[in-house]
Structures are given as structure tokens and as C-alpha cells.
PDB file of C-alpha atoms in Angstrom:
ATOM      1  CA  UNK A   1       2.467  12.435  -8.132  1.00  0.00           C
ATOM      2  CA  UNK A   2      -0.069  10.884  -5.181  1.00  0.00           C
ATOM      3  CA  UNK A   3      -3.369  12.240  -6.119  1.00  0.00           C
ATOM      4  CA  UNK A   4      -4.862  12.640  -2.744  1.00  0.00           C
ATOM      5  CA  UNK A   5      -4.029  15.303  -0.028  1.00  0.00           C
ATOM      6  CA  UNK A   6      -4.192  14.528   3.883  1.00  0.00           C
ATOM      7  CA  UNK A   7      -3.129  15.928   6.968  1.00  0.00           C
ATOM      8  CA  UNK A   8       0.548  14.980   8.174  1.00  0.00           C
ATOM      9  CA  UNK A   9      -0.519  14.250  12.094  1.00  0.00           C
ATOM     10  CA  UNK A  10      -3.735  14.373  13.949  1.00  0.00           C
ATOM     11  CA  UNK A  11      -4.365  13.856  17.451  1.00  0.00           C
ATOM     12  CA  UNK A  12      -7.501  11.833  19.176  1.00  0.00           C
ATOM     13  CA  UNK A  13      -8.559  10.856  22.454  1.00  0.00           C
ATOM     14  CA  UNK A  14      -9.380   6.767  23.131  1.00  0.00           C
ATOM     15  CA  UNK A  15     -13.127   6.348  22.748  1.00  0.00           C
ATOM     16  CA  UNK A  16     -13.579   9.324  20.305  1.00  0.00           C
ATOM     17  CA  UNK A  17     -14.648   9.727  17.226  1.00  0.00           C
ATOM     18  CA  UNK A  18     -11.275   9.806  14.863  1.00  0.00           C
ATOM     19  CA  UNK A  19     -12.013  11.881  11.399  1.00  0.00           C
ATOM     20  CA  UNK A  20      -9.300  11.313   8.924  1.00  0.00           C
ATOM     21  CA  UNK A  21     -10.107  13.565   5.971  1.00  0.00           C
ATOM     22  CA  UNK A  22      -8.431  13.388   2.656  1.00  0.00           C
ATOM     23  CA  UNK A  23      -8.702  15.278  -0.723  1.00  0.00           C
ATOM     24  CA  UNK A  24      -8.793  13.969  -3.682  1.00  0.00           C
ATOM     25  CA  UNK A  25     -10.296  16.733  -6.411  1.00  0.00           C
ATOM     26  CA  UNK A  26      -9.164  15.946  -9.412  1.00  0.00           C
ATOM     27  CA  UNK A  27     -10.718  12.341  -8.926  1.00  0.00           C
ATOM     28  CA  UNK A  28     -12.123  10.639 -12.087  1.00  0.00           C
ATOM     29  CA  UNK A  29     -15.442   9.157 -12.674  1.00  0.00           C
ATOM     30  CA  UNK A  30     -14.462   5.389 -12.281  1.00  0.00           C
ATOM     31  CA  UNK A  31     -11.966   5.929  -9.174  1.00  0.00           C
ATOM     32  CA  UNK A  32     -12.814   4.621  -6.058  1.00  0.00           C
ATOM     33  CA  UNK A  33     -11.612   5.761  -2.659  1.00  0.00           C
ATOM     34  CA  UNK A  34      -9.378   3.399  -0.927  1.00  0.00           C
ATOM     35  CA  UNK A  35      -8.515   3.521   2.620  1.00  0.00           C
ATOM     36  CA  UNK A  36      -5.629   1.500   4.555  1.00  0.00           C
ATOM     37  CA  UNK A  37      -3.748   1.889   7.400  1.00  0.00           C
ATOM     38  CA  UNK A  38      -0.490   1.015   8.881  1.00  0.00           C
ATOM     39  CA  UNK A  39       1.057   0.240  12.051  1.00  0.00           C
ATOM     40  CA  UNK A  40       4.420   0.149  12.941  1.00  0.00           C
ATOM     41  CA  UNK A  41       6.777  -1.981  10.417  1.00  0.00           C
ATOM     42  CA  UNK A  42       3.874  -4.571   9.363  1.00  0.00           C
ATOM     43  CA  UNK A  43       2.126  -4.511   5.804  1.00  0.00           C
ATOM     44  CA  UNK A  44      -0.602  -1.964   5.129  1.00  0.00           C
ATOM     45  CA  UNK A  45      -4.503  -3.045   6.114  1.00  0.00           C
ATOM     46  CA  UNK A  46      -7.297  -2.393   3.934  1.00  0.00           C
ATOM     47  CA  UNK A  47     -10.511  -0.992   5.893  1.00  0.00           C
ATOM     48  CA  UNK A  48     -12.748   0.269   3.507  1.00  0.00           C
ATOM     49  CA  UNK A  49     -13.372   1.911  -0.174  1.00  0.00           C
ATOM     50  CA  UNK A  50     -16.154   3.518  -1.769  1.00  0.00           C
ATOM     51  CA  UNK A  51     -17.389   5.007  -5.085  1.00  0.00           C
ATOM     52  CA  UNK A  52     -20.109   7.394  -4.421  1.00  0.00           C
ATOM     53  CA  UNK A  53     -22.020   6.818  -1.717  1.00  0.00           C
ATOM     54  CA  UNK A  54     -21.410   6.573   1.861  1.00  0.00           C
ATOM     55  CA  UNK A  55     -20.074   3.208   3.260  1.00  0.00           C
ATOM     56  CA  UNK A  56     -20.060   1.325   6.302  1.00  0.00           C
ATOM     57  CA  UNK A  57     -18.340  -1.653   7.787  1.00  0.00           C
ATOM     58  CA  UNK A  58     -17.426  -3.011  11.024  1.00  0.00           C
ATOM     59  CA  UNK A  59     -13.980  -0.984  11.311  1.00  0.00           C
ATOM     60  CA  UNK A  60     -14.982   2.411  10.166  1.00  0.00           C
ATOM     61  CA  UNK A  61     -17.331   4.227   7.706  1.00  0.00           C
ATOM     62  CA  UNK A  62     -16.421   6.619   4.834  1.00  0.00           C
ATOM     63  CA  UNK A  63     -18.083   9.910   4.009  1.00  0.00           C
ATOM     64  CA  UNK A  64     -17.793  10.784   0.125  1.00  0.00           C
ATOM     65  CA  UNK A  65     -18.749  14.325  -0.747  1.00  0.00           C
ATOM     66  CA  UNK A  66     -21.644  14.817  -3.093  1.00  0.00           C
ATOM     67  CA  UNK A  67     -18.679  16.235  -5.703  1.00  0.00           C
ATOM     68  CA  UNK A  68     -16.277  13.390  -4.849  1.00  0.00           C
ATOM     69  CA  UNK A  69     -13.737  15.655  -4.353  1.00  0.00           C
ATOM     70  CA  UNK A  70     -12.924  14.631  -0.570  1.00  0.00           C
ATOM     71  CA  UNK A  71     -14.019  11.535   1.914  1.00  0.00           C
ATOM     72  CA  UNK A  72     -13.666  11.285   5.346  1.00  0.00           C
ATOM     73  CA  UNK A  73     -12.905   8.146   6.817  1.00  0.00           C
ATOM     74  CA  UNK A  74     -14.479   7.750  10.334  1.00  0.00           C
ATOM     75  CA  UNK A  75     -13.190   5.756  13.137  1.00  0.00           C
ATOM     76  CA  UNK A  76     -16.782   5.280  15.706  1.00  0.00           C
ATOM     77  CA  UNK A  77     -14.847   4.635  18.702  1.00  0.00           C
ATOM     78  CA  UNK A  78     -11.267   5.344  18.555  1.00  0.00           C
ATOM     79  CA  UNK A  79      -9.174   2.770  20.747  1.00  0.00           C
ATOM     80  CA  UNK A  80      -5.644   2.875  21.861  1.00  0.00           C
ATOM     81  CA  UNK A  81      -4.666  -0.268  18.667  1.00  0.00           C
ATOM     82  CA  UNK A  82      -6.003   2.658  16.302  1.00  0.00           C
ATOM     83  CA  UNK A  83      -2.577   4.136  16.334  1.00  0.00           C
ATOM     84  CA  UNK A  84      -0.965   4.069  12.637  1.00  0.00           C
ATOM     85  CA  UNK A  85      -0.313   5.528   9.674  1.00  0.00           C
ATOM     86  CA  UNK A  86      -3.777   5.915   7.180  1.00  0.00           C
ATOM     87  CA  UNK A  87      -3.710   6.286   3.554  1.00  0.00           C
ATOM     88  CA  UNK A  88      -6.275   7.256   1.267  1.00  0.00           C
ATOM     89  CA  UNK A  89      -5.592   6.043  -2.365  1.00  0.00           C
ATOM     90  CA  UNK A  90      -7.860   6.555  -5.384  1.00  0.00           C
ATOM     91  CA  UNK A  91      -7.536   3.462  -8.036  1.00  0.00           C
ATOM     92  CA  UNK A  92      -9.883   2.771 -11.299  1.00  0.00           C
ATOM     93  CA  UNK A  93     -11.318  -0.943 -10.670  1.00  0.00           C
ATOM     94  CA  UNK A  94     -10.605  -2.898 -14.102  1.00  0.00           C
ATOM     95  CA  UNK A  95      -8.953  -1.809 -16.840  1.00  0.00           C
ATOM     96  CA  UNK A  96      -5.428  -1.436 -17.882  1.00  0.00           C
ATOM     97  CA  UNK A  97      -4.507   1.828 -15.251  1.00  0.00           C
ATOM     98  CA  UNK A  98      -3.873  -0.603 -11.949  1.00  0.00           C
ATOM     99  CA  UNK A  99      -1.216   1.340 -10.756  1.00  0.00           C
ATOM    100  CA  UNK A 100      -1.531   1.114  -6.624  1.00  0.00           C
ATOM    101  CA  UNK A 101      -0.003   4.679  -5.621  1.00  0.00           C
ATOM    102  CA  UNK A 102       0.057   5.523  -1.646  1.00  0.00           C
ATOM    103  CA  UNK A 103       0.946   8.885  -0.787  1.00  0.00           C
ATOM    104  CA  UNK A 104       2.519   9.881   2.950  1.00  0.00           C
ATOM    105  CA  UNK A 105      -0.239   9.673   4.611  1.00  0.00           C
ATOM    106  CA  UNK A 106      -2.114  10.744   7.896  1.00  0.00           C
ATOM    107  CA  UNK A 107      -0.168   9.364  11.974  1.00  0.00           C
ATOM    108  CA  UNK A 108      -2.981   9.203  13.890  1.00  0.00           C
ATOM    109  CA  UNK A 109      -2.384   9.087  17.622  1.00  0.00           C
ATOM    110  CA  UNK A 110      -5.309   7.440  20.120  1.00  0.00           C
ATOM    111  CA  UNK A 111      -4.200   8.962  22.923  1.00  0.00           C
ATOM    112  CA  UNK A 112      -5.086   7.963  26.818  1.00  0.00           C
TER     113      UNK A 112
ATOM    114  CA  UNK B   1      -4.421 -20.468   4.490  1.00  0.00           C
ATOM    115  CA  UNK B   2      -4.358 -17.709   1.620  1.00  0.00           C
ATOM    116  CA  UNK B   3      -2.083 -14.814   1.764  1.00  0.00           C
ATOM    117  CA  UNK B   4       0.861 -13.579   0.501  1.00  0.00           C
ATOM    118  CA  UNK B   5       4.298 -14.637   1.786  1.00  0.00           C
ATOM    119  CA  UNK B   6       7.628 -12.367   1.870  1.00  0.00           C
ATOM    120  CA  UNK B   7      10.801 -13.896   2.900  1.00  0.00           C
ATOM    121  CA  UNK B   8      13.270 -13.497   4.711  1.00  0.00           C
ATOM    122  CA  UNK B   9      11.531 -11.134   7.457  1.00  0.00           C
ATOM    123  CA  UNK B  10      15.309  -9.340   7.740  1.00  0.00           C
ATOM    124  CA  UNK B  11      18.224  -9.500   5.532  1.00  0.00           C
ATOM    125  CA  UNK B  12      21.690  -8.159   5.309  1.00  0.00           C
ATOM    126  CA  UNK B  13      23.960  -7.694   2.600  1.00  0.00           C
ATOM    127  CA  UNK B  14      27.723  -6.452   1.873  1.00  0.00           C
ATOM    128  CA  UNK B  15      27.555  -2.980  -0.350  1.00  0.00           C
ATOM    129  CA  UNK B  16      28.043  -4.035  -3.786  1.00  0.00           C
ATOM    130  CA  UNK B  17      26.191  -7.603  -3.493  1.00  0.00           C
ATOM    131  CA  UNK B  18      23.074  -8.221  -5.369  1.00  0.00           C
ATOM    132  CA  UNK B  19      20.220  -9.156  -3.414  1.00  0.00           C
ATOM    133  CA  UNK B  20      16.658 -11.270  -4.313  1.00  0.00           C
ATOM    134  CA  UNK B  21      13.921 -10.756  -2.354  1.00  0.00           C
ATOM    135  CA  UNK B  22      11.009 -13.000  -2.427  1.00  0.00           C
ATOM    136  CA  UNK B  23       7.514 -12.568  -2.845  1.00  0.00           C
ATOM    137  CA  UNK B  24       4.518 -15.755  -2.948  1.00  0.00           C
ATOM    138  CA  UNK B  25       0.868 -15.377  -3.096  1.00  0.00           C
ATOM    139  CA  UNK B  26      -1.548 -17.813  -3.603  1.00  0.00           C
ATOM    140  CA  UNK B  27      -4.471 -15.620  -3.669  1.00  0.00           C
ATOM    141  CA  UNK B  28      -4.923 -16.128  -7.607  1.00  0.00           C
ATOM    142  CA  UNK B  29      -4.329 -12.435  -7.855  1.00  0.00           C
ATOM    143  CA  UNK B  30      -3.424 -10.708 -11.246  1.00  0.00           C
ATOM    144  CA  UNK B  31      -1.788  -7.852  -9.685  1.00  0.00           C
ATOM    145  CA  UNK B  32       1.185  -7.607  -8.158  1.00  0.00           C
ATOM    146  CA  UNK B  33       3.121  -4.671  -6.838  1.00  0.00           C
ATOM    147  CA  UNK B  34       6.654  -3.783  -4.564  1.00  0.00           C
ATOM    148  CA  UNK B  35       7.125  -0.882  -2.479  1.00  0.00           C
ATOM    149  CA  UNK B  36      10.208   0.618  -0.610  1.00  0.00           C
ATOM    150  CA  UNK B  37       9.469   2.012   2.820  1.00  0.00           C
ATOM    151  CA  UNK B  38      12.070   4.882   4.654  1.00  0.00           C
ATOM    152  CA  UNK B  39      11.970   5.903   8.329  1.00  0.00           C
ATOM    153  CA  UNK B  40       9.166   8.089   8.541  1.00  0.00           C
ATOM    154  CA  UNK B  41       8.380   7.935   4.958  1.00  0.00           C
ATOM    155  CA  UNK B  42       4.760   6.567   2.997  1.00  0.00           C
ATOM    156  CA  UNK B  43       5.221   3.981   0.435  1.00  0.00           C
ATOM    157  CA  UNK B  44       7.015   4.335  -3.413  1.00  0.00           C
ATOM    158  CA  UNK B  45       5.687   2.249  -5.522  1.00  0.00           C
ATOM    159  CA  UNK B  46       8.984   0.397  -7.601  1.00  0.00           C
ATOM    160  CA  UNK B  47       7.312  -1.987  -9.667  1.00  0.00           C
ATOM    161  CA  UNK B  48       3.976  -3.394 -10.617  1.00  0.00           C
ATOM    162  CA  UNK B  49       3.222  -6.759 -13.193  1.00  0.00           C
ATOM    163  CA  UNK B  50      -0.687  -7.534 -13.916  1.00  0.00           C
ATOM    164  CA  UNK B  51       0.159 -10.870 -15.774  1.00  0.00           C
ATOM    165  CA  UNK B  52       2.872 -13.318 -16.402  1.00  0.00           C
ATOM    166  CA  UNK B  53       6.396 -12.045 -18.185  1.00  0.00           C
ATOM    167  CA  UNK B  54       5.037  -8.487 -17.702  1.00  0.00           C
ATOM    168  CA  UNK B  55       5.426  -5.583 -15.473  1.00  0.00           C
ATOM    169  CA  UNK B  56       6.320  -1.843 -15.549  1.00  0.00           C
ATOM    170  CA  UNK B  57       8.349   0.711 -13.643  1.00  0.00           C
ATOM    171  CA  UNK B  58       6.719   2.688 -10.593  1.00  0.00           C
ATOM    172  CA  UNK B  59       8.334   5.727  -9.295  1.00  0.00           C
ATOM    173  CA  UNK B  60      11.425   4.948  -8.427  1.00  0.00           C
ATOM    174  CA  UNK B  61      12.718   1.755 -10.615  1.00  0.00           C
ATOM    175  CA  UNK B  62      16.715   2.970 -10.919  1.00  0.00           C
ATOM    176  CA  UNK B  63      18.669   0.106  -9.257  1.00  0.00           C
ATOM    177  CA  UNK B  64      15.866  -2.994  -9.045  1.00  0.00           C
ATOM    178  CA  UNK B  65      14.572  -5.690 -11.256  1.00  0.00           C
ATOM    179  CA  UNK B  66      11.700  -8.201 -11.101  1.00  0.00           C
ATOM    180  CA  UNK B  67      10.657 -11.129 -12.924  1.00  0.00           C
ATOM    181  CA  UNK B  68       7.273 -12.631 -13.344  1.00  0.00           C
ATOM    182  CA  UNK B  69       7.736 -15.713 -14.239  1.00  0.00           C
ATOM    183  CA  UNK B  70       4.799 -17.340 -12.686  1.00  0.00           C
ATOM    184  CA  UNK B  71       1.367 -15.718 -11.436  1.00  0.00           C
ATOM    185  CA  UNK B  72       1.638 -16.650  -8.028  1.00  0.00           C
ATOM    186  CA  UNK B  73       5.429 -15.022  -7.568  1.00  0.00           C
ATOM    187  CA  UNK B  74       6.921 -11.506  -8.306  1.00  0.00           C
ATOM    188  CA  UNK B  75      10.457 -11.303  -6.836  1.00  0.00           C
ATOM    189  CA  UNK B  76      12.562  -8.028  -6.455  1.00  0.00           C
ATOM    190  CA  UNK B  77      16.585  -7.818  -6.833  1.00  0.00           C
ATOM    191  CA  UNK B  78      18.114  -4.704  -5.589  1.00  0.00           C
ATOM    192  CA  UNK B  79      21.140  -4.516  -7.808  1.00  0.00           C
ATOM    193  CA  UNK B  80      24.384  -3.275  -6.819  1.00  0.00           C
ATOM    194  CA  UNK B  81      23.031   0.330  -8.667  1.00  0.00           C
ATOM    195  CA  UNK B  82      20.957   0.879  -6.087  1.00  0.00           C
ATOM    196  CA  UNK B  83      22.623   3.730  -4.147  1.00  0.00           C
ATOM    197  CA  UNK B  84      20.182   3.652  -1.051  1.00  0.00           C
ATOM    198  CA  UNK B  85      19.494   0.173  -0.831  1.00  0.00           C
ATOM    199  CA  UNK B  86      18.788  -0.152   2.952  1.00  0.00           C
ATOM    200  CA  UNK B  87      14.787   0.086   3.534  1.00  0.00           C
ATOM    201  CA  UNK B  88      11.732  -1.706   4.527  1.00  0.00           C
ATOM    202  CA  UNK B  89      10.216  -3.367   1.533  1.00  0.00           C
ATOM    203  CA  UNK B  90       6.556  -4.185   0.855  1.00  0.00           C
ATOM    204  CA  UNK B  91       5.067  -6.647  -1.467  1.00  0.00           C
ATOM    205  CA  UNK B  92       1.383  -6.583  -2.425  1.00  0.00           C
ATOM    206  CA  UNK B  93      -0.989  -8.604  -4.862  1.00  0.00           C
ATOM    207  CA  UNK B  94      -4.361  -7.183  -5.914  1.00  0.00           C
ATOM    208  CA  UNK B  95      -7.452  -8.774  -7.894  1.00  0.00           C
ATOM    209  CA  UNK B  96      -7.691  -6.515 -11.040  1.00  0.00           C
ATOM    210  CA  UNK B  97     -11.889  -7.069 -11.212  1.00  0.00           C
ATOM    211  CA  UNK B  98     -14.423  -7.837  -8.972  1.00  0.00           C
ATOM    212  CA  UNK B  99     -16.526  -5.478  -6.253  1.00  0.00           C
ATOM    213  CA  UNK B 100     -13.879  -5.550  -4.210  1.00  0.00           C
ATOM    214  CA  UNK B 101     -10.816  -6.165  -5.303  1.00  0.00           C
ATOM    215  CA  UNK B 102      -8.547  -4.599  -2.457  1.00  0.00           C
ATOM    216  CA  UNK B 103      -4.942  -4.826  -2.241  1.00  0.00           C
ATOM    217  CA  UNK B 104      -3.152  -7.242   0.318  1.00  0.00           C
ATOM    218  CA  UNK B 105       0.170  -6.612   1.452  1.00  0.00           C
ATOM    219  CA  UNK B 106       2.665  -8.978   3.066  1.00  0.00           C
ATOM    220  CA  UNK B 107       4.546  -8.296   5.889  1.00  0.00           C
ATOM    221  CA  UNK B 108       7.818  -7.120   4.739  1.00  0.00           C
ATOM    222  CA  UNK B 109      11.222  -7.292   4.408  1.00  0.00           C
ATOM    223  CA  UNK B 110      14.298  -5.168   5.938  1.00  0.00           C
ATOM    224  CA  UNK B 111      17.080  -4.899   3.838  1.00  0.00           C
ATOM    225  CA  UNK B 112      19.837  -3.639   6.121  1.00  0.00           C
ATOM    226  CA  UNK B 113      23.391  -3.225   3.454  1.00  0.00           C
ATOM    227  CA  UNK B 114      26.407  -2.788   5.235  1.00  0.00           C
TER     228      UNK B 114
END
């Protein structure tokens, strides 16, 4: 029952910008957006989460429609070691629902 | 240096053996969650605890058990129910308040049952 939506595969060439969208529309008013990522059999990474407005760090930023309903996670400058597996999660911060729920997920491939 | 620990890195088993597999953090996290992991596959969430001598069932529970006996540990047994038991495993701790309170996962274990 993963409550976000992304794209199986996407494709991107090395020093592009990489767009990961993900849907999420039947978010709830105190559920952030989480984003992680994976690379081959290691432990998931977190980059970056969000609540409303748009955020920034020094791995990527993350786009959060006006209606919450979808996000985009944004990779500047897309490198070769920005090959893995990203998921977009939505979790409440506090309270008793801390269930951590990752759905498949989106392969992106940096490619030469 | 903080982080959390998961041990052994690969592990094999007979088919019908019970297995334990360990998970340490000393992150002073509440949270604490395990995940299986198939070829190709995004992570299902098996159990989660958010304080000592408590947890509940994720998503696919049949055939494991944990314990939280302590804060700082949350180990998994893959019982002899388990009918797919070979997998990569994921442990995970999380803060439950803060402004950032991010999950961090260790590095795994492979459970190979022959």
C-alpha cells in the first residue's frame, strides 16, 4: 500500500539535470516528502525531505507542488556515482503513525 | 563514530535452521525498523519497534520475530516458517521528533539458505 507513485526507469546523460518526479496525492497535511536513494546492495541514503516549500541542499533540491500532490527531486549536475535506485516516501514527523514504507522506486541511469 | 551496525555482512543457513540477525545503533534513536530486499525488488517493511519491549508487524511479518529488549538493538530471526528466506536484509533506526529526523540504514545482511 506505498502511497507514492514514480516512474520504474529513467535515463540521463552525465552532467545533466536528472528530474525524478514522484506522486503522492492523497498526501496528508503533516506528511513530509522523503527522498533516498540506493546503490547497488548497500543501505538506502537520505538526500533530502520537505513539507511545503521548496528545498535545497548540497546533493539535490526538491520541488513540492503548490497542492502537495507531487515533488520533484532534482539532481543539478548528474554524475556517473548518481546511478541507483530513488525512493520517495511520505512519513508524519511525531506522533504514533512512524511507519517507514518505501515503495519500488525510480533506477536512474547517468549515462556517458 | 555513530551509526548503526548489522552483522554478519553474509550468512548462510541449512533450510529448516533458525537464523538471528543482528542489528546495533547507537544513535539514541527511538525508531527502529527491518526490511527484506529481492533481486530487483524496493524494500518491505517486516517490522518496526518505537520503544523498548514493543514493536508491530509491517507488511510481510509471516515467518520472522524481533525482540527489543534494549533501545540501542532490534534483532530479526527468520524462523524456519519462513518459506522464502533467502534475501538482502536492511535494518534502519529513525529519531521519532526533531526537524529532521531522517532514517539511517545499515548496510545489510545476505541471508543465502541452502
Amino acid at each position: 500500500d506505498a502511497k507514492t507513485t514514480q516512474p520504474t526507469s529513467m535515463d540521463c546523460a552525465e552532467g545533466r539535470a536528472a528530474n525524478l518526479p514522484c506522486n503522492h496525492s492523497t498526501i496528508s497535511g503533516n506528511e513530509y516528502v522523503y527522498w533516498y536513494r540506493q546503490i547497488h546492495s548497500q543501505g538506502p541514503q537520505y538526500i533530502i525531505h520537505g513539507l511545503k516549500n521548496n528545498e535545497t541542499n548540497e546533493m539535490a533540491s526538491l520541488i513540492i507542488t503548490e497542492d502537495r500532490k507531487s515533488s520533484t527531486l532534482i539532481l543539478p549536475h548528474a554524475t556517473l556515482r548518481d546511478t541507483a535506485v530513488y525512493y520517495c516516501i511520505v512519513r508524519v514527523i511525531g506522533g504514533s503513525n512512524y511507519k517507514l514504507t518505501f515503495g519500488k522506486g525510480t533506477l536512474l541511469t547517468v549515462n556517458p | 563514530d555513530g551509526g548503526i551496525t548489522q552483522s554478519p555482512k553474509y550468512l548462510f543457513r541449512k533450510e529448516g535452521q533458525n537464523v538471528t540477525l543482528s542489528c546495533e545503533q547507537n544513535l539514541n534513536h527511538d525508531a527502529m525498523y527491518w526490511y527484506r530486499q529481492d533481486p530487483g525488488q524496493g524494500l518491505r517493511l517486516i517490522y518496526y519497534s518505537q520503544i523498548v519491549n514493543d514493536f508491530q508487524k509491517g507488511d510481510i511479518a509471516e515467518g520472522y520475530s524481533v525482540s527489543r529488549e534494549k533501545k540501542e538493538s532490534f534483532p530479526l530471526t527468520v524462523t524456519s516458517a519462513q518459506k522464502n528466506p533467502t534475501a538482502f536484509y536492511l535494518c534502519a533506526s529513525s529519531p521519532l521528533t526533531g526537524t529532521s529526523p531522517e532514517a539511517f540504514f545499515g548496510q545489510g545482511t545476505r541471508l543465502t539458505v541452502v
